[in-house]
Amino acid sequence: METESKVSSEESSSDLSSSESHETIATENNPDYTAERALWGLTYSPYNTDGSCPDLATVTSQLQKVAGVTSNIRLYSTDCSQLRNALQAISSSNLNLGIHAGLWISDGESRMQSDLDEFIAATKQYDSSLVKGVSVGNEDLSKGMSESTLIGYINQVRARLQSEGLGHIPVYATEQDALFSQSLAAACDLVQINVHTIFDSAFTSIDASVQSVINRVNTVKANAAKGKLVRVGETGWASAGNTGPSPLTLANEILYVQKFRCAARKSGLEYFYFEAKDALWKQGQAVSEQNFGIFSAQYTPKFDFLDLSSC
């Protein structure tokens, strides 16, 4: 669901029980943290509100806050030096964050090669163990790309990484769950799917919306993954806007992230919650697209993260 910035041409918790003790979660009034993070992962798009590229100091400040909530971030591209800045911020601030990188391929092979070159250069400059994987694109089948083209890009990226001594980094696609075939899964080192029940044609309850995500993950496990790890690349709930019958309010966003987090922990599911901050840089897009963040665009928490401290 992530879209390209206007300025560009563009591990699991050991406690998976449904009942857990109180955890220390970073908040504005409690920035220090020692316990495990509330969320398995967060998607992170660093762009400024006007769509421009943030500087290193801004990225560092943002990731210091993100690191109080999660131990994993997902990036979509390497533009704006975002991978390089994230690696430097994590290294210099000693943040407990793993990076799941992304290559933007929606604008064709030239852009993909540019992102790949930057990915390799940045990963080699810093500690490559901080990079936990790389997604080749995001929902490109739904944008009209053929599966054969996408698989070709995946194979091309994997071969390049192997030739650069980075063959230990998993390579995979991220697609909507309904579009992830056995053939695509076979070409990937893991299966990463975006599952947004917020766009469903009917709404019953937040509980039902959360359970639908778990059910759809299980369907992909049974029909496509063939034993490979299935991870959710995006799921979330907007605090404003309109996507159909699903009621988009801050109260429901809080309820969704609480209930999804607990359901995922119970299922042993890895996931990236969508997303870190409200995406006001998506100017001209739907209001809902700009309001999925757990932080505001100014990186203040939209709710008390202690609400995520127990199931």
mmCIF file of C-alpha atoms in Angstrom:
data_model
loop_
_atom_site.group_PDB
_atom_site.id
_atom_site.type_symbol
_atom_site.label_atom_id
_atom_site.label_comp_id
_atom_site.label_asym_id
_atom_site.label_seq_id
_atom_site.Cartn_x
_atom_site.Cartn_y
_atom_site.Cartn_z
ATOM 1 C CA MET A 1 0.000 0.000 0.000
ATOM 2 C CA GLU A 2 3.004 2.278 0.416
ATOM 3 C CA THR A 3 3.505 4.779 -2.392
ATOM 4 C CA GLU A 4 6.620 6.505 -3.655
ATOM 5 C CA SER A 5 7.803 9.823 -2.211
ATOM 6 C CA LYS A 6 7.045 12.950 -4.216
ATOM 7 C CA VAL A 7 10.716 13.944 -4.237
ATOM 8 C CA SER A 8 11.964 10.741 -5.817
ATOM 9 C CA SER A 9 11.393 8.927 -9.047
ATOM 10 C CA GLU A 10 9.829 7.104 -6.743
ATOM 11 C CA GLU A 11 13.243 -12.019 15.724
ATOM 12 C CA SER A 12 10.114 -13.317 17.009
ATOM 13 C CA SER A 13 9.418 -12.923 20.742
ATOM 14 C CA SER A 14 10.273 -15.896 22.902
ATOM 15 C CA ASP A 15 6.995 -15.464 24.811
ATOM 16 C CA LEU A 16 4.109 -16.256 22.497
ATOM 17 C CA SER A 17 1.536 -16.941 25.189
ATOM 18 C CA SER A 18 -1.732 -15.019 25.175
ATOM 19 C CA SER A 19 -1.123 -13.944 28.765
ATOM 20 C CA GLU A 20 2.017 -11.947 29.505
ATOM 21 C CA SER A 21 3.460 -9.830 32.263
ATOM 22 C CA HIS A 22 3.609 -6.045 32.106
ATOM 23 C CA GLU A 23 6.356 -4.707 29.840
ATOM 24 C CA THR A 24 8.215 -1.412 29.946
ATOM 25 C CA ILE A 25 7.323 0.557 26.831
ATOM 26 C CA ALA A 26 8.905 3.846 25.833
ATOM 27 C CA THR A 27 6.613 6.877 25.902
ATOM 28 C CA GLU A 28 7.249 10.609 25.778
ATOM 29 C CA ASN A 29 7.518 10.578 29.574
ATOM 30 C CA ASN A 30 9.431 7.314 29.682
ATOM 31 C CA PRO A 31 11.948 7.341 26.813
ATOM 32 C CA ASP A 32 14.222 4.726 28.388
ATOM 33 C CA TYR A 33 13.352 1.109 27.903
ATOM 34 C CA THR A 34 14.760 -2.210 28.988
ATOM 35 C CA ALA A 35 12.051 -4.765 28.237
ATOM 36 C CA GLU A 36 11.036 -6.293 24.925
ATOM 37 C CA ARG A 37 9.297 -4.034 22.438
ATOM 38 C CA ALA A 38 5.534 -3.907 22.054
ATOM 39 C CA LEU A 39 5.387 -4.619 18.308
ATOM 40 C CA TRP A 40 7.341 -7.166 16.258
ATOM 41 C CA GLY A 41 7.948 -4.620 13.510
ATOM 42 C CA LEU A 42 6.936 -1.218 12.123
ATOM 43 C CA THR A 43 6.994 0.094 8.578
ATOM 44 C CA TYR A 44 9.074 3.260 8.408
ATOM 45 C CA SER A 45 8.938 5.954 5.727
ATOM 46 C CA PRO A 46 11.187 8.865 6.692
ATOM 47 C CA TYR A 47 9.907 11.605 4.365
ATOM 48 C CA ASN A 48 9.204 15.081 5.705
ATOM 49 C CA THR A 49 5.629 16.355 5.653
ATOM 50 C CA ASP A 50 6.295 18.264 2.416
ATOM 51 C CA GLY A 51 7.719 15.125 0.781
ATOM 52 C CA SER A 52 11.338 16.252 1.026
ATOM 53 C CA CYS A 53 14.171 14.121 2.346
ATOM 54 C CA PRO A 54 15.003 14.276 6.069
ATOM 55 C CA ASP A 55 18.562 14.730 7.246
ATOM 56 C CA LEU A 56 20.485 12.235 9.356
ATOM 57 C CA ALA A 57 19.682 14.032 12.603
ATOM 58 C CA THR A 58 15.947 13.785 11.879
ATOM 59 C CA VAL A 59 16.155 10.086 11.017
ATOM 60 C CA THR A 60 18.193 9.444 14.165
ATOM 61 C CA SER A 61 15.651 11.246 16.346
ATOM 62 C CA GLN A 62 12.776 9.328 14.777
ATOM 63 C CA LEU A 63 14.428 5.939 15.079
ATOM 64 C CA GLN A 64 15.312 6.562 18.713
ATOM 65 C CA LYS A 65 11.568 6.827 19.342
ATOM 66 C CA VAL A 66 10.707 3.896 17.077
ATOM 67 C CA ALA A 67 13.233 1.714 18.918
ATOM 68 C CA GLY A 68 11.146 2.071 22.072
ATOM 69 C CA VAL A 69 8.239 0.318 20.374
ATOM 70 C CA THR A 70 9.803 -2.321 18.114
ATOM 71 C CA SER A 71 13.010 -4.158 17.245
ATOM 72 C CA ASN A 72 12.392 -4.300 13.482
ATOM 73 C CA ILE A 73 11.704 -1.679 10.822
ATOM 74 C CA ARG A 74 10.669 -2.139 7.218
ATOM 75 C CA LEU A 75 11.842 0.291 4.518
ATOM 76 C CA TYR A 76 10.423 0.513 0.994
ATOM 77 C CA SER A 77 13.284 2.069 -0.950
ATOM 78 C CA THR A 78 16.805 3.444 -0.705
ATOM 79 C CA ASP A 79 15.939 6.929 -1.961
ATOM 80 C CA CYS A 80 16.663 9.961 0.231
ATOM 81 C CA SER A 81 19.625 7.957 1.600
ATOM 82 C CA GLN A 82 17.100 6.335 3.920
ATOM 83 C CA LEU A 83 18.872 2.985 4.224
ATOM 84 C CA ARG A 84 22.269 4.631 4.709
ATOM 85 C CA ASN A 85 20.859 7.072 7.271
ATOM 86 C CA ALA A 86 19.023 4.319 9.139
ATOM 87 C CA LEU A 87 22.160 2.180 9.309
ATOM 88 C CA GLN A 88 24.231 5.117 10.554
ATOM 89 C CA ALA A 89 21.592 6.131 13.110
ATOM 90 C CA ILE A 90 21.301 2.592 14.470
ATOM 91 C CA SER A 91 25.059 2.143 14.629
ATOM 92 C CA SER A 92 25.911 5.520 16.174
ATOM 93 C CA SER A 93 23.075 5.426 18.718
ATOM 94 C CA ASN A 94 23.448 1.708 19.458
ATOM 95 C CA LEU A 95 19.758 1.115 18.773
ATOM 96 C CA ASN A 96 18.286 -2.366 18.999
ATOM 97 C CA LEU A 97 16.761 -2.291 15.526
ATOM 98 C CA GLY A 98 17.017 -4.642 12.584
ATOM 99 C CA ILE A 99 16.395 -3.274 9.096
ATOM 100 C CA HIS A 100 14.249 -5.093 6.549
ATOM 101 C CA ALA A 101 15.110 -3.107 3.454
ATOM 102 C CA GLY A 102 13.234 -2.523 0.213
ATOM 103 C CA LEU A 103 13.937 -1.864 -3.441
ATOM 104 C CA TRP A 104 11.483 0.283 -5.404
ATOM 105 C CA ILE A 105 10.730 -1.422 -8.719
ATOM 106 C CA SER A 106 7.439 0.200 -9.768
ATOM 107 C CA ASP A 107 9.311 2.680 -11.972
ATOM 108 C CA GLY A 108 11.142 0.030 -13.976
ATOM 109 C CA GLU A 109 14.473 -1.740 -14.103
ATOM 110 C CA SER A 110 16.618 1.400 -14.154
ATOM 111 C CA ARG A 111 15.168 2.548 -10.829
ATOM 112 C CA MET A 112 15.495 -0.973 -9.443
ATOM 113 C CA GLN A 113 19.178 -1.056 -10.394
ATOM 114 C CA SER A 114 19.744 2.339 -8.796
ATOM 115 C CA ASP A 115 18.142 1.175 -5.548
ATOM 116 C CA LEU A 116 20.108 -2.075 -5.683
ATOM 117 C CA ASP A 117 23.419 -0.250 -6.179
ATOM 118 C CA GLU A 118 22.688 1.979 -3.195
ATOM 119 C CA PHE A 119 21.536 -0.996 -1.119
ATOM 120 C CA ILE A 120 24.820 -2.803 -1.725
ATOM 121 C CA ALA A 121 26.963 0.278 -1.093
ATOM 122 C CA ALA A 122 25.178 1.178 2.145
ATOM 123 C CA THR A 123 25.083 -2.381 3.454
ATOM 124 C CA LYS A 124 28.804 -2.824 2.827
ATOM 125 C CA GLN A 125 29.648 0.510 4.468
ATOM 126 C CA TYR A 126 27.983 -0.475 7.730
ATOM 127 C CA ASP A 127 27.378 -3.730 9.618
ATOM 128 C CA SER A 128 25.584 -5.980 7.125
ATOM 129 C CA SER A 129 24.188 -8.046 9.997
ATOM 130 C CA LEU A 130 21.835 -5.133 10.720
ATOM 131 C CA VAL A 131 20.100 -5.834 7.391
ATOM 132 C CA LYS A 132 17.751 -8.744 7.936
ATOM 133 C CA GLY A 133 16.305 -8.982 4.433
ATOM 134 C CA VAL A 134 15.320 -7.082 1.308
ATOM 135 C CA SER A 135 11.933 -6.909 -0.368
ATOM 136 C CA VAL A 136 11.968 -6.585 -4.142
ATOM 137 C CA GLY A 137 9.078 -4.183 -4.610
ATOM 138 C CA ASN A 138 5.778 -3.695 -2.822
ATOM 139 C CA GLU A 139 2.439 -4.800 -4.277
ATOM 140 C CA ASP A 140 3.717 -4.565 -7.837
ATOM 141 C CA LEU A 141 1.463 -7.332 -9.153
ATOM 142 C CA SER A 142 -1.550 -5.238 -8.175
ATOM 143 C CA LYS A 143 0.037 -2.320 -10.075
ATOM 144 C CA GLY A 144 0.112 -4.379 -13.282
ATOM 145 C CA MET A 145 3.545 -6.004 -13.256
ATOM 146 C CA SER A 146 3.601 -9.569 -14.546
ATOM 147 C CA GLU A 147 4.578 -12.323 -12.171
ATOM 148 C CA SER A 148 7.344 -13.456 -14.518
ATOM 149 C CA THR A 149 8.859 -9.960 -14.493
ATOM 150 C CA LEU A 150 8.729 -9.803 -10.701
ATOM 151 C CA ILE A 151 10.328 -13.243 -10.359
ATOM 152 C CA GLY A 152 13.011 -12.142 -12.809
ATOM 153 C CA TYR A 153 13.808 -9.126 -10.619
ATOM 154 C CA ILE A 154 13.978 -11.337 -7.505
ATOM 155 C CA ASN A 155 16.406 -13.723 -9.185
ATOM 156 C CA GLN A 156 18.464 -10.815 -10.495
ATOM 157 C CA VAL A 157 18.746 -9.240 -7.048
ATOM 158 C CA ARG A 158 19.664 -12.539 -5.388
ATOM 159 C CA ALA A 159 22.396 -13.243 -7.954
ATOM 160 C CA ARG A 160 23.842 -9.751 -7.521
ATOM 161 C CA LEU A 161 23.910 -10.041 -3.739
ATOM 162 C CA GLN A 162 25.638 -13.401 -3.966
ATOM 163 C CA SER A 163 28.281 -11.935 -6.261
ATOM 164 C CA GLU A 164 28.830 -9.063 -3.791
ATOM 165 C CA GLY A 165 29.311 -11.366 -0.788
ATOM 166 C CA LEU A 166 25.865 -10.539 0.592
ATOM 167 C CA GLY A 167 24.196 -13.834 -0.230
ATOM 168 C CA HIS A 168 23.194 -14.334 3.408
ATOM 169 C CA ILE A 169 20.524 -11.626 3.106
ATOM 170 C CA PRO A 170 17.058 -13.071 2.351
ATOM 171 C CA VAL A 171 15.424 -11.837 -0.872
ATOM 172 C CA TYR A 172 11.666 -11.862 -1.384
ATOM 173 C CA ALA A 173 8.639 -10.031 -2.757
ATOM 174 C CA THR A 174 5.884 -8.316 -0.794
ATOM 175 C CA GLU A 175 2.443 -8.722 -2.320
ATOM 176 C CA GLN A 176 -1.218 -8.758 -1.368
ATOM 177 C CA ASP A 177 -2.078 -12.150 0.049
ATOM 178 C CA ALA A 178 -4.569 -13.039 -2.687
ATOM 179 C CA LEU A 179 -1.899 -12.545 -5.389
ATOM 180 C CA PHE A 180 0.870 -14.646 -3.818
ATOM 181 C CA SER A 181 1.064 -17.830 -5.914
ATOM 182 C CA GLN A 182 3.078 -20.991 -5.373
ATOM 183 C CA SER A 183 5.380 -19.933 -8.209
ATOM 184 C CA LEU A 184 6.111 -16.579 -6.626
ATOM 185 C CA ALA A 185 6.616 -18.175 -3.210
ATOM 186 C CA ALA A 186 9.064 -20.660 -4.738
ATOM 187 C CA ALA A 187 11.194 -17.762 -5.991
ATOM 188 C CA CYS A 188 11.291 -16.084 -2.560
ATOM 189 C CA ASP A 189 13.317 -16.890 0.543
ATOM 190 C CA LEU A 190 10.224 -16.099 2.599
ATOM 191 C CA VAL A 191 6.641 -15.068 1.868
ATOM 192 C CA GLN A 192 5.730 -11.515 2.860
ATOM 193 C CA ILE A 193 2.107 -10.465 2.428
ATOM 194 C CA ASN A 194 0.184 -7.249 2.967
ATOM 195 C CA VAL A 195 -3.191 -7.890 4.603
ATOM 196 C CA HIS A 196 -5.487 -4.907 5.147
ATOM 197 C CA THR A 197 -8.970 -5.875 6.338
ATOM 198 C CA ILE A 198 -9.709 -2.157 6.673
ATOM 199 C CA PHE A 199 -10.693 -2.272 2.978
ATOM 200 C CA ASP A 200 -13.121 -5.195 3.318
ATOM 201 C CA SER A 201 -16.604 -4.745 1.876
ATOM 202 C CA ALA A 202 -18.231 -5.556 5.211
ATOM 203 C CA PHE A 203 -17.391 -4.771 8.830
ATOM 204 C CA THR A 204 -18.545 -6.734 11.855
ATOM 205 C CA SER A 205 -16.081 -5.916 14.629
ATOM 206 C CA ILE A 206 -12.414 -5.207 15.267
ATOM 207 C CA ASP A 207 -12.106 -8.732 16.643
ATOM 208 C CA ALA A 208 -13.439 -10.153 13.377
ATOM 209 C CA SER A 209 -11.120 -7.928 11.328
ATOM 210 C CA VAL A 210 -8.113 -9.149 13.306
ATOM 211 C CA GLN A 211 -9.146 -12.783 13.019
ATOM 212 C CA SER A 212 -9.576 -12.336 9.278
ATOM 213 C CA VAL A 213 -5.883 -11.366 9.011
ATOM 214 C CA ILE A 214 -4.865 -14.518 10.885
ATOM 215 C CA ASN A 215 -7.148 -16.637 8.698
ATOM 216 C CA ARG A 216 -5.726 -15.158 5.501
ATOM 217 C CA VAL A 217 -2.175 -15.767 6.699
ATOM 218 C CA ASN A 218 -3.094 -19.391 7.354
ATOM 219 C CA THR A 219 -4.569 -19.672 3.861
ATOM 220 C CA VAL A 220 -1.310 -18.488 2.307
ATOM 221 C CA LYS A 221 0.629 -20.913 4.497
ATOM 222 C CA ALA A 222 -1.535 -23.782 3.288
ATOM 223 C CA ASN A 223 -1.867 -22.855 -0.391
ATOM 224 C CA ALA A 224 1.321 -21.064 -1.426
ATOM 225 C CA ALA A 225 4.146 -21.015 1.107
ATOM 226 C CA LYS A 226 4.920 -24.759 1.162
ATOM 227 C CA GLY A 227 6.644 -24.554 4.525
ATOM 228 C CA LYS A 228 8.395 -21.202 4.047
ATOM 229 C CA LEU A 229 8.052 -18.492 6.661
ATOM 230 C CA VAL A 230 4.994 -16.304 6.103
ATOM 231 C CA ARG A 231 5.295 -12.779 7.455
ATOM 232 C CA VAL A 232 2.819 -9.903 7.300
ATOM 233 C CA GLY A 233 4.457 -6.965 5.513
ATOM 234 C CA GLU A 234 1.669 -4.517 6.326
ATOM 235 C CA THR A 235 -1.474 -4.452 8.392
ATOM 236 C CA GLY A 236 -3.001 -1.525 10.214
ATOM 237 C CA TRP A 237 -5.965 0.728 10.889
ATOM 238 C CA ALA A 238 -6.318 4.408 10.031
ATOM 239 C CA SER A 239 -7.479 6.894 12.656
ATOM 240 C CA ALA A 240 -9.333 9.063 10.104
ATOM 241 C CA GLY A 241 -10.748 8.919 6.603
ATOM 242 C CA ASN A 242 -13.083 6.541 4.796
ATOM 243 C CA THR A 243 -12.339 3.169 3.183
ATOM 244 C CA GLY A 244 -15.892 1.816 3.206
ATOM 245 C CA PRO A 245 -17.831 0.333 6.103
ATOM 246 C CA SER A 246 -14.872 0.044 8.490
ATOM 247 C CA PRO A 247 -15.132 2.833 11.116
ATOM 248 C CA LEU A 248 -11.884 4.809 11.028
ATOM 249 C CA THR A 249 -11.320 6.448 14.404
ATOM 250 C CA LEU A 250 -8.407 6.751 16.789
ATOM 251 C CA ALA A 251 -10.262 4.565 19.282
ATOM 252 C CA ASN A 252 -10.559 1.802 16.698
ATOM 253 C CA GLU A 253 -6.929 2.210 15.634
ATOM 254 C CA ILE A 254 -5.888 1.659 19.243
ATOM 255 C CA LEU A 255 -8.226 -1.317 19.560
ATOM 256 C CA TYR A 256 -6.946 -2.862 16.332
ATOM 257 C CA VAL A 257 -3.268 -2.591 17.180
ATOM 258 C CA GLN A 258 -3.918 -3.966 20.676
ATOM 259 C CA LYS A 259 -5.915 -6.947 19.458
ATOM 260 C CA PHE A 260 -3.777 -7.683 16.411
ATOM 261 C CA ARG A 261 -0.596 -7.582 18.481
ATOM 262 C CA CYS A 262 -2.005 -10.141 20.901
ATOM 263 C CA ALA A 263 -3.375 -12.394 18.142
ATOM 264 C CA ALA A 264 -0.038 -12.307 16.327
ATOM 265 C CA ARG A 265 1.885 -13.162 19.483
ATOM 266 C CA LYS A 266 -0.451 -16.059 20.194
ATOM 267 C CA SER A 267 0.031 -17.330 16.617
ATOM 268 C CA GLY A 268 3.808 -16.807 16.584
ATOM 269 C CA LEU A 269 3.368 -14.476 13.609
ATOM 270 C CA GLU A 270 6.046 -12.043 12.465
ATOM 271 C CA TYR A 271 4.614 -8.786 11.113
ATOM 272 C CA PHE A 272 5.212 -5.140 10.343
ATOM 273 C CA TYR A 273 2.522 -2.891 11.697
ATOM 274 C CA PHE A 274 1.606 -0.128 9.240
ATOM 275 C CA GLU A 275 2.966 2.372 10.074
ATOM 276 C CA ALA A 276 5.340 4.434 12.233
ATOM 277 C CA LYS A 277 4.102 7.993 11.602
ATOM 278 C CA ASP A 278 1.126 9.612 9.910
ATOM 279 C CA ALA A 279 2.059 10.044 6.249
ATOM 280 C CA LEU A 280 1.136 13.663 5.603
ATOM 281 C CA TRP A 281 3.735 13.570 2.838
ATOM 282 C CA LYS A 282 1.167 11.626 0.780
ATOM 283 C CA GLN A 283 -0.373 14.912 -0.315
ATOM 284 C CA GLY A 284 -3.414 14.548 -2.536
ATOM 285 C CA GLN A 285 -4.071 10.947 -1.493
ATOM 286 C CA ALA A 286 -6.983 9.695 0.591
ATOM 287 C CA VAL A 287 -7.221 10.956 4.162
ATOM 288 C CA SER A 288 -7.024 7.376 5.397
ATOM 289 C CA GLU A 289 -3.653 6.887 3.686
ATOM 290 C CA GLN A 290 -2.266 9.765 5.726
ATOM 291 C CA ASN A 291 -3.483 8.542 9.132
ATOM 292 C CA PHE A 292 -2.211 5.012 9.762
ATOM 293 C CA GLY A 293 0.650 6.056 12.057
ATOM 294 C CA ILE A 294 1.037 5.199 15.718
ATOM 295 C CA PHE A 295 2.998 8.458 15.906
ATOM 296 C CA SER A 296 1.782 11.773 14.554
ATOM 297 C CA ALA A 297 3.688 13.356 11.681
ATOM 298 C CA GLN A 298 5.631 15.274 14.365
ATOM 299 C CA TYR A 299 6.545 11.981 16.059
ATOM 300 C CA THR A 300 4.450 12.380 19.170
ATOM 301 C CA PRO A 301 2.601 9.193 20.205
ATOM 302 C CA LYS A 302 -1.051 9.192 19.148
ATOM 303 C CA PHE A 303 -1.887 7.135 22.235
ATOM 304 C CA ASP A 304 -0.184 5.836 25.350
ATOM 305 C CA PHE A 305 2.021 2.948 24.263
ATOM 306 C CA LEU A 306 1.510 1.399 27.685
ATOM 307 C CA ASP A 307 -1.831 0.371 26.140
ATOM 308 C CA LEU A 308 0.260 -2.189 24.219
ATOM 309 C CA SER A 309 1.940 -3.597 27.305
ATOM 310 C CA SER A 310 -0.225 -6.667 27.899
ATOM 311 C CA CYS A 311 -2.647 -9.122 26.338
#
